[in-house]
Coordinates of N, CA and C in Angstrom, one line a residue:
X7 N -3.4 -4.8 19.4 CA -3.3 -4.2 17.9 C -3.6 -5.4 17.0
X8 N -4.4 -5.2 16.0 CA -4.7 -6.3 14.9 C -3.6 -6.4 13.9
X9 N -3.8 -7.1 12.9 CA -2.7 -7.2 11.8 C -2.6 -6.0 11.0
X10 N -1.5 -5.8 10.7 CA -1.1 -4.6 9.8 C -0.2 -5.1 8.7
X11 N -0.2 -4.3 7.6 CA 0.8 -4.6 6.5 C 1.5 -3.2 6.4
X12 N 2.9 -3.4 6.3 CA 3.8 -2.2 6.2 C 4.3 -2.0 4.8
X13 N 4.4 -0.7 4.5 CA 4.9 -0.3 3.2 C 5.9 0.8 3.4
X14 N 7.0 0.8 2.7 CA 8.0 1.9 2.7 C 7.7 2.6 1.4
X15 N 7.1 3.8 1.6 CA 6.6 4.7 0.4 C 7.6 5.9 0.3
X16 N 8.6 5.7 -0.5 CA 9.7 6.8 -0.7 C 10.2 7.3 0.6
X17 N 10.6 6.3 1.5 CA 11.1 6.7 2.7 C 10.3 7.0 3.9
X18 N 8.9 6.8 3.7 CA 8.0 6.9 4.8 C 7.4 5.6 5.1
X19 N 7.5 5.1 6.4 CA 6.9 3.8 6.7 C 5.4 4.0 7.1
X20 N 4.6 3.3 6.4 CA 3.2 3.4 6.5 C 2.6 2.0 6.9
X21 N 1.9 2.0 8.0 CA 1.3 0.7 8.6 C -0.2 0.8 8.2
X22 N -0.7 -0.1 7.5 CA -2.1 -0.2 7.0 C -2.8 -1.4 7.8
X23 N -3.8 -1.1 8.6 CA -4.4 -2.0 9.3 C -5.2 -3.0 8.3
X24 N -5.4 -4.3 8.8 CA -6.0 -5.2 7.9 C -7.3 -5.8 8.6
X25 N -8.3 -6.1 7.9 CA -9.5 -6.6 8.3 C -9.8 -8.0 7.6
X26 N -10.1 -9.0 8.2 CA -10.5 -10.2 7.5 C -11.9 -10.1 7.0
X27 N -12.0 -10.4 5.7 CA -13.4 -10.3 5.0 C -13.8 -11.8 4.7
X28 N -14.9 -12.2 5.4 CA -15.3 -13.6 5.3 C -15.8 -13.9 3.9
X29 N -16.5 -12.9 3.2 CA -17.0 -13.2 1.9 C -15.9 -13.6 0.9
X30 N -14.8 -12.8 0.9 CA -13.7 -13.0 0.0 C -12.6 -13.9 0.5
X31 N -12.8 -14.2 1.9 CA -11.8 -15.1 2.6 C -10.3 -14.5 2.5
X32 N -10.3 -13.2 2.6 CA -9.0 -12.5 2.5 C -8.8 -11.4 3.6
X33 N -7.6 -11.0 3.8 CA -7.3 -9.8 4.6 C -7.4 -8.6 3.7
X34 N -8.2 -7.7 4.0 CA -8.4 -6.4 3.3 C -7.7 -5.3 4.1
X35 N -7.1 -4.4 3.3 CA -6.5 -3.2 3.8 C -7.6 -2.1 4.1
X36 N -7.4 -1.5 5.2 CA -8.3 -0.4 5.6 C -7.5 0.8 5.4
X37 N -7.5 1.5 4.3 CA -6.6 2.6 3.9 C -7.1 3.9 4.6
X38 N -6.1 4.6 5.2 CA -6.5 5.8 5.8 C -6.9 6.9 4.8
X39 N -7.6 7.9 5.4 CA -7.9 9.1 4.6 C -6.8 10.1 4.5
X40 N -6.1 10.0 3.4 CA -4.9 10.9 3.4 C -5.2 12.3 3.1
X41 N -6.5 12.7 2.8 CA -6.9 14.0 2.6 C -7.1 14.6 4.1
X42 N -7.8 13.9 4.8 CA -8.1 14.3 6.2 C -7.0 14.4 7.1
X43 N -6.2 13.3 7.0 CA -4.9 13.1 7.8 C -3.7 12.9 6.9
X44 N -3.2 14.0 6.4 CA -2.1 14.0 5.4 C -0.8 13.3 6.0
X45 N -0.1 12.6 5.2 CA 1.2 11.9 5.4 C 2.1 12.3 4.3
X46 N 3.3 12.6 4.6 CA 4.3 13.1 3.7 C 5.5 12.3 3.7
X47 N 6.2 12.3 2.6 CA 7.5 11.7 2.4 C 8.5 12.6 3.1
X48 N 9.8 12.2 3.3 CA 10.8 13.0 3.8 C 11.0 14.2 2.9
X49 N 10.7 14.1 1.6 CA 11.0 15.3 0.6 C 9.8 16.2 0.6
X50 N 8.7 15.8 1.4 CA 7.5 16.8 1.5 C 6.4 16.4 0.5
X51 N 6.5 15.4 -0.1 CA 5.4 15.0 -1.2 C 4.3 14.2 -0.4
X52 N 3.0 14.5 -0.7 CA 1.9 13.9 0.1 C 1.7 12.5 -0.5
X53 N 1.3 11.5 0.4 CA 0.9 10.2 0.1 C -0.6 10.4 -0.4
X54 N -1.0 9.6 -1.3 CA -2.4 9.6 -1.7 C -2.9 8.2 -2.1
X55 N -4.2 8.0 -2.1 CA -4.9 6.8 -2.5 C -5.0 6.9 -4.0
X56 N -4.7 5.8 -4.6 CA -4.7 5.8 -6.2 C -6.1 6.2 -6.7
X57 N -7.2 6.0 -6.0 CA -8.5 6.2 -6.5 C -9.0 7.5 -6.0
X58 N -8.3 8.3 -5.3 CA -8.7 9.7 -4.8 C -9.0 10.6 -6.0
X59 N -10.1 11.3 -6.0 CA -10.5 12.2 -7.0 C -9.3 13.1 -7.4
X60 N -9.1 13.4 -8.7 CA -8.0 14.3 -9.1 C -8.2 15.7 -8.6
X61 N -7.1 16.3 -8.2 CA -7.1 17.7 -7.6 C -7.0 18.6 -8.9
X62 N -7.0 20.0 -8.5 CA -7.0 21.0 -9.5 C -5.7 21.0 -10.3
X63 N -4.7 20.3 -9.9 CA -3.3 20.2 -10.6 C -3.3 18.9 -11.5
X64 N -4.2 18.1 -11.3 CA -4.2 16.8 -12.1 C -4.1 17.0 -13.5
X65 N -3.2 16.2 -14.1 CA -3.0 16.1 -15.6 C -2.7 14.7 -16.1
X66 N -3.3 14.3 -17.1 CA -3.0 13.0 -17.6 C -1.8 13.2 -18.6
X67 N -1.1 12.0 -18.7 CA 0.0 12.0 -19.7 C -0.3 12.1 -21.1
X68 N -1.5 11.6 -21.5 CA -2.0 11.6 -22.8 C -3.0 12.5 -23.2
X69 N -3.3 13.5 -22.4 CA -4.2 14.6 -22.7 C -5.7 14.3 -22.4
X70 N -6.0 13.1 -22.1 CA -7.3 12.7 -21.6 C -7.7 13.3 -20.2
X71 N -9.0 13.2 -20.0 CA -9.5 13.7 -18.7 C -8.8 13.0 -17.5
X72 N -8.3 13.7 -16.6 CA -7.7 13.1 -15.3 C -8.7 13.1 -14.3
X73 N -9.3 11.8 -14.0 CA -10.4 11.7 -13.0 C -9.9 11.4 -11.6
X74 N -8.7 10.7 -11.5 CA -8.2 10.3 -10.2 C -6.7 10.4 -10.1
X75 N -6.1 10.2 -8.9 CA -4.7 10.3 -8.8 C -4.0 9.2 -9.6
X76 N -4.6 8.1 -9.8 CA -3.9 7.0 -10.5 C -3.6 7.2 -12.0
X77 N -4.4 8.2 -12.6 CA -4.2 8.5 -14.0 C -3.4 9.8 -14.2
X78 N -3.0 10.4 -13.1 CA -2.2 11.7 -13.1 C -0.8 11.4 -13.4
X79 N -0.2 12.3 -14.3 CA 1.2 12.2 -14.6 C 2.2 12.5 -13.5
X80 N 1.6 13.2 -12.5 CA 2.5 13.5 -11.3 C 2.5 12.4 -10.2
X81 N 1.6 11.5 -10.3 CA 1.4 10.5 -9.3 C 2.4 9.3 -9.6
X82 N 3.1 8.8 -8.5 CA 4.0 7.8 -8.6 C 3.4 6.6 -7.7
X83 N 3.0 5.6 -8.4 CA 2.4 4.4 -7.7 C 3.4 3.6 -7.0
X84 N 3.1 3.2 -5.8 CA 3.9 2.3 -5.0 C 3.6 0.8 -5.4
X85 N 4.5 0.0 -5.7 CA 4.2 -1.4 -6.2 C 3.4 -2.2 -5.1
X86 N 2.5 -2.9 -5.6 CA 1.7 -3.9 -4.7 C 0.9 -3.2 -3.6
X87 N 0.4 -2.0 -4.0 CA -0.5 -1.3 -3.0 C -1.3 -0.3 -3.8
X88 N -2.3 0.3 -3.2 CA -3.2 1.4 -3.7 C -2.8 2.7 -3.2
X89 N -1.5 2.8 -2.8 CA -0.9 4.1 -2.2 C 0.2 4.5 -3.1
X90 N 0.2 5.8 -3.2 CA 1.4 6.3 -4.1 C 1.7 7.8 -3.6
X91 N 2.5 8.5 -4.4 CA 2.9 9.8 -3.9 C 2.6 10.8 -5.1
X92 N 2.1 11.9 -4.6 CA 1.9 13.0 -5.6 C 3.2 13.9 -5.6
X93 N 3.5 14.0 -6.9 CA 4.9 14.6 -7.2 C 4.7 16.1 -7.7
X94 N 3.5 16.6 -7.7 CA 3.2 18.0 -8.1 C 3.9 19.0 -7.1
X95 N 4.6 19.9 -7.7 CA 5.4 20.8 -6.8 C 4.4 21.6 -5.8
X96 N 3.2 22.0 -6.4 CA 2.3 22.9 -5.6 C 1.7 22.0 -4.4
X97 N 1.8 20.7 -4.5 CA 1.2 19.9 -3.4 C 2.2 19.5 -2.4
X98 N 3.6 19.8 -2.6 CA 4.6 19.6 -1.7 C 4.6 20.5 -0.6
X99 N 5.0 20.0 0.5 CA 5.2 21.0 1.7 C 6.6 21.1 2.0
X100 N 7.0 22.2 2.7 CA 8.3 22.4 3.1 C 8.6 21.5 4.3
X101 N 9.7 20.8 4.3 CA 10.1 19.9 5.4 C 11.2 20.5 6.2
X102 N 11.1 20.3 7.5 CA 12.2 20.7 8.3 C 13.5 20.0 8.0
X103 N 14.6 20.7 8.1 CA 16.0 20.1 7.8 C 16.2 19.2 8.9
X104 N 16.8 18.0 8.6 CA 17.1 17.0 9.5 C 18.4 17.6 10.2
X105 N 18.4 17.7 11.5 CA 19.5 18.3 12.3 C 20.9 17.6 11.9
X106 N 20.8 16.2 11.7 CA 22.1 15.6 11.4 C 22.7 16.1 10.1
X107 N 21.9 16.8 9.2 CA 22.5 17.3 8.0 C 22.5 18.8 7.9
X108 N 22.2 19.5 9.1 CA 22.1 20.9 9.1 C 23.5 21.4 9.5
X109 N 24.4 21.4 8.6 CA 25.7 21.8 8.9 C 25.9 23.3 9.0
X110 N 27.1 23.8 9.5 CA 27.3 25.2 9.6 C 27.2 25.9 8.3
X111 N 27.6 25.2 7.2 CA 27.5 25.8 5.9 C 26.1 26.0 5.4
X112 N 25.2 25.0 5.7 CA 23.8 25.1 5.4 C 23.2 26.2 6.2
X113 N 23.5 26.4 7.5 CA 23.0 27.4 8.4 C 23.3 28.8 7.8
X114 N 24.6 29.0 7.4 CA 25.0 30.4 7.0 C 24.3 30.7 5.6
X115 N 24.0 29.7 4.8 CA 23.4 29.9 3.5 C 22.0 30.3 3.8
X116 N 21.3 30.0 5.0 CA 20.0 30.2 5.3 C 19.9 31.5 6.1
X117 N 21.0 32.1 6.4 CA 21.1 33.3 7.3 C 21.0 33.0 8.8
X118 N 21.2 31.7 9.1 CA 21.1 31.2 10.5 C 22.5 31.4 11.2
X119 N 22.6 31.0 12.5 CA 23.8 31.0 13.1 C 24.3 29.7 13.5

């Protein structure tokens, strides 16, 4: 396995492969396609590339046209990377309850046993 850079994005560990670019003489990140292969935080929010085209829920904070995730008011940028989290409720997925926190009280509230 080649070099990777790790980020903790709101509780999700993401490993981004690196590729050496001779022209810039730097290691460049090879970002995954988060649309094709979604990755979610423990709270169910999708990770996104900052430059991804805005979705149908995209809204800018100042009323201007929202063209990408980076300008959306629901997007939370992760420092020092081009990855962030979409915080729009309609993009969130339900996440399974961690068994360590699935107490008898929680089960009875969900109608379980």
